[in-house]
mmCIF file of N, CA and C in Angstrom:
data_model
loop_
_atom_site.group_PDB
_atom_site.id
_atom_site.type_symbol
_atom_site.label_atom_id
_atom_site.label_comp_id
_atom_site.label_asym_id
_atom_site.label_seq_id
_atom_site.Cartn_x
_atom_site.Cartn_y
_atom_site.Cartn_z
ATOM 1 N N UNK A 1 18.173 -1.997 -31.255
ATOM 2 C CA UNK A 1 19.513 -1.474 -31.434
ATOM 3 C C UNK A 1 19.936 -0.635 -30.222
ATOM 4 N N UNK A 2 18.831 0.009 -29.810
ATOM 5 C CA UNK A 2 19.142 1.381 -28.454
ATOM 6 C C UNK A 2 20.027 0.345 -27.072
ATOM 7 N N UNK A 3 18.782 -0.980 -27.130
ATOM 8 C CA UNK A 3 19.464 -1.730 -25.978
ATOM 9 C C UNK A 3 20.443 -2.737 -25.963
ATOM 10 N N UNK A 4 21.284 -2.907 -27.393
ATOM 11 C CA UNK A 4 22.633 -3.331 -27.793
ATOM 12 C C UNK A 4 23.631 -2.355 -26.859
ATOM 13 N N UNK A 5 23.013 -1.280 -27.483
ATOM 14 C CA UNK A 5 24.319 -0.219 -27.478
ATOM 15 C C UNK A 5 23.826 -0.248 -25.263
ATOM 16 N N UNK A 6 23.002 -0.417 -24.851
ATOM 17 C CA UNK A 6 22.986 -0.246 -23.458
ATOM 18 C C UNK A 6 23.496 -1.208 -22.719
ATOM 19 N N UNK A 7 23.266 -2.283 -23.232
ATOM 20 C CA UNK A 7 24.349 -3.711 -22.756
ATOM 21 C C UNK A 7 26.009 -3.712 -22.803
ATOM 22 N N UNK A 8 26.286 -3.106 -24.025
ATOM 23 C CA UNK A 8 27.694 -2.691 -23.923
ATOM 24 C C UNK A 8 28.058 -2.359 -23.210
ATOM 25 N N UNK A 9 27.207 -0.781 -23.487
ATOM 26 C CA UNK A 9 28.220 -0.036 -22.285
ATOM 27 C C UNK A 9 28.063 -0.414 -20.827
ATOM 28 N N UNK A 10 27.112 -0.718 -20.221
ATOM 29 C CA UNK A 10 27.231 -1.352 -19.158
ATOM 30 C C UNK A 10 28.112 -2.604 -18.945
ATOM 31 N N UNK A 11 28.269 -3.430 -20.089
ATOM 32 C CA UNK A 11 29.279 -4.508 -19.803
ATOM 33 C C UNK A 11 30.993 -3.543 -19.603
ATOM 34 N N UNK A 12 31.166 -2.512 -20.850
ATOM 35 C CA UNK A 12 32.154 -2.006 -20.465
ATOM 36 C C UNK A 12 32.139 -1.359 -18.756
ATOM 37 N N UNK A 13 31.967 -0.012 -18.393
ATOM 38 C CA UNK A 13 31.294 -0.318 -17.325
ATOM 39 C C UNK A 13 31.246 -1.234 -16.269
ATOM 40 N N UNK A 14 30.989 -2.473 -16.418
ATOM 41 C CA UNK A 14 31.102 -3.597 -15.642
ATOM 42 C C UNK A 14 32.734 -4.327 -15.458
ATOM 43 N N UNK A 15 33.201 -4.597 -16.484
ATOM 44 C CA UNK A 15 34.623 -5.016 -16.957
ATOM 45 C C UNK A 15 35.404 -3.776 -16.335
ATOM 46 N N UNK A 16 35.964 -2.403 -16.505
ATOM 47 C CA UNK A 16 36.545 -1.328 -15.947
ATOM 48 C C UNK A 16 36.337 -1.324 -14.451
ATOM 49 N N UNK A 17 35.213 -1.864 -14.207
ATOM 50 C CA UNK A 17 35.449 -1.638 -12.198
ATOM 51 C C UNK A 17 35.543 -3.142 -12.006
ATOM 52 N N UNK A 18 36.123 -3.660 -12.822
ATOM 53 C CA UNK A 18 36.666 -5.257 -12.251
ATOM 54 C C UNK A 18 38.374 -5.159 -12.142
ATOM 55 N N UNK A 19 38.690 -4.480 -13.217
ATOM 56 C CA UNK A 19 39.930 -3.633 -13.443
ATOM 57 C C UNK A 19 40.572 -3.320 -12.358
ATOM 58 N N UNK A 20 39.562 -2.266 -12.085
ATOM 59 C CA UNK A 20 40.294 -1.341 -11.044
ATOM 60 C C UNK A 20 40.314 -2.074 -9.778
ATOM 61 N N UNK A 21 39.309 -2.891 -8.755
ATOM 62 C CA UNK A 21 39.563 -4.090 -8.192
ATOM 63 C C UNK A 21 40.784 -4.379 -8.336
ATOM 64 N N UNK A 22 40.902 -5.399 -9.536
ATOM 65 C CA UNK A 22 42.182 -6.338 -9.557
ATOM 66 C C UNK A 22 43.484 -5.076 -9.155
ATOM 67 N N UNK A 23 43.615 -3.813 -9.954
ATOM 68 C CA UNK A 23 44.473 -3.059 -9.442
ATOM 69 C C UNK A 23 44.691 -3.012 -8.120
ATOM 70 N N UNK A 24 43.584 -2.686 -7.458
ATOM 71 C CA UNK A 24 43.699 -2.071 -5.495
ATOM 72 C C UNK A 24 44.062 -3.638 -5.058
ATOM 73 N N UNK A 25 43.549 -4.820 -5.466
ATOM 74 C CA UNK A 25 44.386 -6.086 -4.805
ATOM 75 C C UNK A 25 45.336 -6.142 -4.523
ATOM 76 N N UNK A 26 46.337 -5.807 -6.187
ATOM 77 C CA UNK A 26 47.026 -6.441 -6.546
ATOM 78 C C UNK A 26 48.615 -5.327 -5.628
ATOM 79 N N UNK A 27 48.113 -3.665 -5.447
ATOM 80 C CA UNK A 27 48.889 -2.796 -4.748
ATOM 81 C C UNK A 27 48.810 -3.401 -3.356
ATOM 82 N N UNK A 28 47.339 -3.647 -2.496
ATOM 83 C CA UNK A 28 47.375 -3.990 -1.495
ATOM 84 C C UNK A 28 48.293 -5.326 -1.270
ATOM 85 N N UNK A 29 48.976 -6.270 -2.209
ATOM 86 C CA UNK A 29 49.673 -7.201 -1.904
ATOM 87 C C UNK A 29 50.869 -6.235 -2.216
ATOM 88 N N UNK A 30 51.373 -5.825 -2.670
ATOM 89 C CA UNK A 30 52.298 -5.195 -2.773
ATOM 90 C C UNK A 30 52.686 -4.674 -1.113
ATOM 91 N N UNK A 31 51.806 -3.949 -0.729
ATOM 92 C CA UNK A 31 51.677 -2.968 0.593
ATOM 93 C C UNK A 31 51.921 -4.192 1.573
ATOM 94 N N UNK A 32 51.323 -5.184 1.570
ATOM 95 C CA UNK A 32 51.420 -6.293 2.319
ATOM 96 C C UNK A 32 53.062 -6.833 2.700
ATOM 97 N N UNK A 33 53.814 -6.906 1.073
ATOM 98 C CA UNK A 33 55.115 -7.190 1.541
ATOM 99 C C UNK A 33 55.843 -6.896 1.634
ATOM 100 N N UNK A 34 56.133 -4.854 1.883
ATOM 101 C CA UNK A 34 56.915 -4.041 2.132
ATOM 102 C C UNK A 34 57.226 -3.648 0.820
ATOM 103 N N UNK A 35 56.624 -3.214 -0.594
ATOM 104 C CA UNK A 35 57.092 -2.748 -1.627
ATOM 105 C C UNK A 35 56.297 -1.432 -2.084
ATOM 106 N N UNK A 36 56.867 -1.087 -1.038
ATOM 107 C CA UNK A 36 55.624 0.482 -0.741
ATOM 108 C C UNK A 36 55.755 1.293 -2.815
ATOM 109 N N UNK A 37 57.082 1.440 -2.983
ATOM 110 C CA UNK A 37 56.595 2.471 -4.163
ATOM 111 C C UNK A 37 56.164 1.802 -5.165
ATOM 112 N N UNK A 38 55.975 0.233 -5.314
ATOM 113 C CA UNK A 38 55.324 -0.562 -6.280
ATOM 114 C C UNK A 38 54.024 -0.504 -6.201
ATOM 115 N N UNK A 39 53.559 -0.202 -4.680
ATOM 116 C CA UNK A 39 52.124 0.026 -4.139
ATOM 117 C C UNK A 39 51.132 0.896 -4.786
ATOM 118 N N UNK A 40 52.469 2.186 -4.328
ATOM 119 C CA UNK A 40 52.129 3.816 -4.461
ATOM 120 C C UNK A 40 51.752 3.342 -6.114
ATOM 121 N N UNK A 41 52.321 3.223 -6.671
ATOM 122 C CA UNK A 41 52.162 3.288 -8.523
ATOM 123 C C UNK A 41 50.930 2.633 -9.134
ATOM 124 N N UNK A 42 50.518 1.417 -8.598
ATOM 125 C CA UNK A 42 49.627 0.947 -8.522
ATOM 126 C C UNK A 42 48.340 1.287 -8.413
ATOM 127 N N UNK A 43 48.419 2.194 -6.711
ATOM 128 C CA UNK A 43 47.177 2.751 -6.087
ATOM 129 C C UNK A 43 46.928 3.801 -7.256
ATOM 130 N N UNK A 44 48.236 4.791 -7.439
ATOM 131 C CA UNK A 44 47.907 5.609 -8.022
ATOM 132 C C UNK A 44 47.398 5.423 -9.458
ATOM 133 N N UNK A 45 47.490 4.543 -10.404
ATOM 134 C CA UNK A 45 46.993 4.001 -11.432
ATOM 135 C C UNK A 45 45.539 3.927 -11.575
ATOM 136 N N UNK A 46 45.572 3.187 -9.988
ATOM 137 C CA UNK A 46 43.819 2.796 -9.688
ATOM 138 C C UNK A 46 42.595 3.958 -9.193
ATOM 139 N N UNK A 47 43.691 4.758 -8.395
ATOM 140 C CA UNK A 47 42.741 6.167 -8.165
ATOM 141 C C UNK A 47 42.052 6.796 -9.158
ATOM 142 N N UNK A 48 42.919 6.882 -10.548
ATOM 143 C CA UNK A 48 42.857 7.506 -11.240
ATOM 144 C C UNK A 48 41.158 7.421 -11.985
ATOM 145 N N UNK A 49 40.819 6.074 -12.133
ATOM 146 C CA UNK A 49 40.368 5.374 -12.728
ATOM 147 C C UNK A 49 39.043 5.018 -11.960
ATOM 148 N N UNK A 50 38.918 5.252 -10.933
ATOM 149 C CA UNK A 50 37.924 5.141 -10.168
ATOM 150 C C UNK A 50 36.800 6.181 -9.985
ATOM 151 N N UNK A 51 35.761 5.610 -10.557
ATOM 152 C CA UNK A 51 34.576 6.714 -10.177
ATOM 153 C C UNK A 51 34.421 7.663 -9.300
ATOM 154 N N UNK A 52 34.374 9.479 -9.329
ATOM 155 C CA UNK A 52 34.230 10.093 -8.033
ATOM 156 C C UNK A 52 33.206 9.941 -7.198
ATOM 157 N N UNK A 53 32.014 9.112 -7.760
ATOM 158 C CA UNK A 53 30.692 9.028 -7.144
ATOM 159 C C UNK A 53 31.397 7.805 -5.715
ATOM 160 N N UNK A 54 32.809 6.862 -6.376
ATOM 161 C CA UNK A 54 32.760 5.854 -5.277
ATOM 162 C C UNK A 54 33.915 6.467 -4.149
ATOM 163 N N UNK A 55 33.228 7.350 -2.920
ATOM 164 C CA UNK A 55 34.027 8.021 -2.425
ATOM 165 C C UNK A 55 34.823 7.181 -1.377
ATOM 166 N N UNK A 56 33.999 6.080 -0.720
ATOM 167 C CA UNK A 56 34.549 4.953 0.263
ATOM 168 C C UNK A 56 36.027 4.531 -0.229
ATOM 169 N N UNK A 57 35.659 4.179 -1.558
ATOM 170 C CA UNK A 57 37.195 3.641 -2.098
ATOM 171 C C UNK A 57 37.989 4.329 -2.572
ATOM 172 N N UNK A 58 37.478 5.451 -3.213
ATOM 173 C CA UNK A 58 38.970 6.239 -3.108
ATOM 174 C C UNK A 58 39.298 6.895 -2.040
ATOM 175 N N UNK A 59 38.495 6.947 -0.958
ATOM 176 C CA UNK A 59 39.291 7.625 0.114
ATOM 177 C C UNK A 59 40.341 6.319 0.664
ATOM 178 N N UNK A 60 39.742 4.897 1.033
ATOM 179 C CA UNK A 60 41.028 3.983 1.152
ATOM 180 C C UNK A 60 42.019 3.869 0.072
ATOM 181 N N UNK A 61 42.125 3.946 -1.054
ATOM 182 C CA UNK A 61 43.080 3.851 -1.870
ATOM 183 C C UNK A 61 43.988 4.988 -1.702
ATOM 184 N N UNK A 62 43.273 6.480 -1.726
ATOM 185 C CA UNK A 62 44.015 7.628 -1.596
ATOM 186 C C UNK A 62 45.016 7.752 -0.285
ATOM 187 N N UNK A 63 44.466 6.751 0.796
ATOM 188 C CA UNK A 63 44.832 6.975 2.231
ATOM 189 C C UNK A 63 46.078 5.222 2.033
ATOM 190 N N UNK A 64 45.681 4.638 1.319
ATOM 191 C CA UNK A 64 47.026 3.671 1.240
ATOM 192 C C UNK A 64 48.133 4.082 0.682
ATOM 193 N N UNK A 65 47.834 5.141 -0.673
ATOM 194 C CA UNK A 65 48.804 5.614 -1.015
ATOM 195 C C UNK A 65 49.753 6.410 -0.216
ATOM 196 N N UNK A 66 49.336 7.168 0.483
ATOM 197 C CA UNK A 66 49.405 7.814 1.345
ATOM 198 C C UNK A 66 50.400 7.118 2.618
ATOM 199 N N UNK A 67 50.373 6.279 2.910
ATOM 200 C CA UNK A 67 50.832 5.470 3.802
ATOM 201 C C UNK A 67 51.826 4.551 2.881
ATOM 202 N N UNK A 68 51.915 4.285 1.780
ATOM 203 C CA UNK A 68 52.978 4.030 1.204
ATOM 204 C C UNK A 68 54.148 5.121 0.551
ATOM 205 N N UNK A 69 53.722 6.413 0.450
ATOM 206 C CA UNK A 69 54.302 7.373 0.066
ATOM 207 C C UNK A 69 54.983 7.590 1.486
ATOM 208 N N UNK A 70 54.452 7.774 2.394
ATOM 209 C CA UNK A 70 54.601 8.537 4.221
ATOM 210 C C UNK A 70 56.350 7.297 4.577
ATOM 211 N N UNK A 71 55.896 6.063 3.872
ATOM 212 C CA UNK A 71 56.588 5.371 4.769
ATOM 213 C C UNK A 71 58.390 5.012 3.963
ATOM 214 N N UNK A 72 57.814 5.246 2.355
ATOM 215 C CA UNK A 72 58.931 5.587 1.627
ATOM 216 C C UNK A 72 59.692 7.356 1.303
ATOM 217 N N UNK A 73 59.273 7.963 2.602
ATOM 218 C CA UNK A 73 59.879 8.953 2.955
ATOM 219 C C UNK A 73 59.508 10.233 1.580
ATOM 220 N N UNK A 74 58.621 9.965 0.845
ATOM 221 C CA UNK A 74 58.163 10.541 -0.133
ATOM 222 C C UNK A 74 57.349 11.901 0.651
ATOM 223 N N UNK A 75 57.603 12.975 1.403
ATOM 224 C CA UNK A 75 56.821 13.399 2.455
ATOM 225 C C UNK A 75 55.220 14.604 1.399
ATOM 226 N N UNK A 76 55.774 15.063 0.540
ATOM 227 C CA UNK A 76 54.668 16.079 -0.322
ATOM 228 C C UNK A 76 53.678 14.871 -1.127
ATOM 229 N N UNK A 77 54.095 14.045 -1.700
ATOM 230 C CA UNK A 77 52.798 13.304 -2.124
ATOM 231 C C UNK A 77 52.289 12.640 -1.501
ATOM 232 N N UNK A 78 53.032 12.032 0.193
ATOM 233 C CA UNK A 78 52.112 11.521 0.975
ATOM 234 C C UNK A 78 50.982 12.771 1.308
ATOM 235 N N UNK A 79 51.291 13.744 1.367
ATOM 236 C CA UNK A 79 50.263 14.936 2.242
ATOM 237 C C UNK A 79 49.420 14.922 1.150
ATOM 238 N N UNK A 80 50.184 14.871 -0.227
ATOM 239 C CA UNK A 80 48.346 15.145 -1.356
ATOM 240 C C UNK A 80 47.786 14.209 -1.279
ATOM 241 N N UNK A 81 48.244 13.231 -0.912
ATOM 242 C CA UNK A 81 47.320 11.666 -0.912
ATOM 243 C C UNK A 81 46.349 11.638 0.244
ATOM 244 N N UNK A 82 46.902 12.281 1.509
ATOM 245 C CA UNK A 82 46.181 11.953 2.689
ATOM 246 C C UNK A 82 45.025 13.337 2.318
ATOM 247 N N UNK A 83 45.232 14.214 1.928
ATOM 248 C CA UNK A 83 44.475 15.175 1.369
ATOM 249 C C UNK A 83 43.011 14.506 0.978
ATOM 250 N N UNK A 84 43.710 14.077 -0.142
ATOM 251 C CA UNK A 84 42.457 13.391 -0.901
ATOM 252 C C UNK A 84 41.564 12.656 -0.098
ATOM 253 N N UNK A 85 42.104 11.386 0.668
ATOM 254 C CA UNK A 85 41.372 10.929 1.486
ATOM 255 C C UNK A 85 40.623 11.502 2.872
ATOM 256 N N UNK A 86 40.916 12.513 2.677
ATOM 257 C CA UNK A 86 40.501 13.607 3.677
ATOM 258 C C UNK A 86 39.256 13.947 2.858
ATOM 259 N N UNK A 87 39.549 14.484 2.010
ATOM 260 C CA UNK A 87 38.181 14.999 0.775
ATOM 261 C C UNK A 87 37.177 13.748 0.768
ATOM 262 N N UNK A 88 37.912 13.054 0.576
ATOM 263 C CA UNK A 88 36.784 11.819 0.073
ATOM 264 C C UNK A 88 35.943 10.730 1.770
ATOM 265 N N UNK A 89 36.115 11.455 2.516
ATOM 266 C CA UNK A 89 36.091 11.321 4.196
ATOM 267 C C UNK A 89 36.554 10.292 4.666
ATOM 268 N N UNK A 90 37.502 9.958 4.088
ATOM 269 C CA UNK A 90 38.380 8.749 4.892
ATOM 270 C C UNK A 90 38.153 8.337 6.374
ATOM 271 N N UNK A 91 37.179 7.381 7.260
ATOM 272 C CA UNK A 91 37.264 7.127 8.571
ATOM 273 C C UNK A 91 38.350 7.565 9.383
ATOM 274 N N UNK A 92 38.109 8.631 10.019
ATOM 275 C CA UNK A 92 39.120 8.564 11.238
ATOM 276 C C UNK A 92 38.940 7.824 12.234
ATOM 277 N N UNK A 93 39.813 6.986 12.882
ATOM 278 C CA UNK A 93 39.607 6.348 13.996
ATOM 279 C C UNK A 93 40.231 6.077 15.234
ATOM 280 N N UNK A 94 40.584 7.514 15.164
ATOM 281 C CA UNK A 94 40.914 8.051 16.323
ATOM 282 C C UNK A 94 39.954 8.620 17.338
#
Protein backbone atom coordinates (compact mmCIF):
# COMPACT_ATOMS: atom_id res chain seq x y z
CA UNK A 1 0.00 0.00 0.00
CA UNK A 2 3.08 2.51 1.18
CA UNK A 3 4.38 2.03 -2.56
CA UNK A 4 0.85 2.73 -4.28
CA UNK A 5 0.65 5.80 -2.51
CA UNK A 6 4.64 6.44 -3.77
CA UNK A 7 3.86 5.81 -7.42
CA UNK A 8 1.18 8.34 -7.35
CA UNK A 9 2.63 10.85 -6.08
CA UNK A 10 5.49 10.67 -8.14
CA UNK A 11 3.29 10.16 -11.22
CA UNK A 12 1.52 13.37 -9.97
CA UNK A 13 4.82 14.94 -9.63
CA UNK A 14 5.75 13.68 -12.97
CA UNK A 15 2.45 14.93 -14.89
CA UNK A 16 2.76 18.77 -13.03
CA UNK A 17 6.36 19.32 -14.50
CA UNK A 18 5.03 18.19 -17.90
CA UNK A 19 2.47 20.98 -17.28
CA UNK A 20 4.57 23.49 -16.59
CA UNK A 21 6.83 22.59 -19.80
CA UNK A 22 3.87 22.71 -22.03
CA UNK A 23 3.19 26.24 -20.27
CA UNK A 24 6.97 27.81 -20.88
CA UNK A 25 6.48 26.38 -24.72
CA UNK A 26 3.51 27.40 -25.25
CA UNK A 27 4.49 31.50 -23.75
CA UNK A 28 7.78 31.06 -25.57
CA UNK A 29 5.61 30.80 -28.89
CA UNK A 30 3.74 33.46 -27.86
CA UNK A 31 7.17 35.60 -27.27
CA UNK A 32 8.16 34.28 -30.64
CA UNK A 33 5.28 36.17 -32.43
CA UNK A 34 5.24 39.45 -30.79
CA UNK A 35 2.33 38.77 -28.17
CA UNK A 36 4.41 39.84 -25.36
CA UNK A 37 1.43 40.26 -22.61
CA UNK A 38 -0.05 36.80 -23.69
CA UNK A 39 3.60 35.66 -22.93
CA UNK A 40 3.95 37.63 -19.70
CA UNK A 41 0.58 35.71 -18.38
CA UNK A 42 1.65 32.57 -19.33
CA UNK A 43 5.30 32.77 -17.99
CA UNK A 44 3.79 34.09 -15.09
CA UNK A 45 1.31 31.16 -14.58
CA UNK A 46 4.32 28.89 -15.12
CA UNK A 47 6.72 30.58 -12.62
CA UNK A 48 4.39 30.16 -10.23
CA UNK A 49 4.27 26.56 -10.39
CA UNK A 50 7.69 25.69 -10.77
CA UNK A 51 9.85 24.11 -8.21
CA UNK A 52 12.32 26.59 -6.25
CA UNK A 53 14.88 23.79 -6.17
CA UNK A 54 14.69 24.30 -10.36
CA UNK A 55 16.61 27.57 -10.30
CA UNK A 56 17.98 27.35 -14.18
CA UNK A 57 14.35 27.60 -15.22
CA UNK A 58 12.95 29.92 -13.33
CA UNK A 59 15.59 32.22 -13.72
CA UNK A 60 14.83 31.90 -17.80
CA UNK A 61 11.21 32.10 -17.37
CA UNK A 62 11.51 34.97 -14.76
CA UNK A 63 14.02 36.76 -17.26
CA UNK A 64 11.43 36.14 -20.36
CA UNK A 65 8.92 37.59 -18.46
CA UNK A 66 10.83 40.20 -17.92
CA UNK A 67 11.61 40.94 -21.44
CA UNK A 68 8.06 40.66 -22.30
CA UNK A 69 6.94 43.01 -19.57
CA UNK A 70 10.30 45.55 -20.53
CA UNK A 71 9.09 45.48 -24.11
CA UNK A 72 5.26 46.03 -23.46
CA UNK A 73 6.34 49.12 -21.64
CA UNK A 74 5.09 47.49 -18.35
CA UNK A 75 8.41 49.14 -16.63
CA UNK A 76 7.84 47.92 -12.42
CA UNK A 77 7.00 44.30 -13.20
CA UNK A 78 9.60 44.07 -15.75
CA UNK A 79 12.23 45.12 -12.80
CA UNK A 80 10.46 42.38 -10.35
CA UNK A 81 10.84 39.89 -13.00
CA UNK A 82 14.43 40.68 -13.90
CA UNK A 83 14.87 40.67 -10.04
CA UNK A 84 13.90 37.30 -9.75
CA UNK A 85 16.04 36.12 -12.39
CA UNK A 86 18.74 37.85 -10.83
CA UNK A 87 17.95 35.75 -7.55
CA UNK A 88 17.67 32.69 -9.32
CA UNK A 89 21.30 33.58 -11.26
CA UNK A 90 20.13 34.11 -14.53
CA UNK A 91 23.47 33.90 -17.03
CA UNK A 92 24.79 37.12 -17.71
CA UNK A 93 26.37 37.37 -20.90
CA UNK A 94 27.77 40.21 -21.01
Amino acid sequence: MKCLKYIVLSMIVLLSSCSVMRDVRKADKHYSYGEYVEAAKIYSKAYRRIDSKEKALRAKVAYNQGECYRISNQTIKAENAYAKAIRYQYPNDT
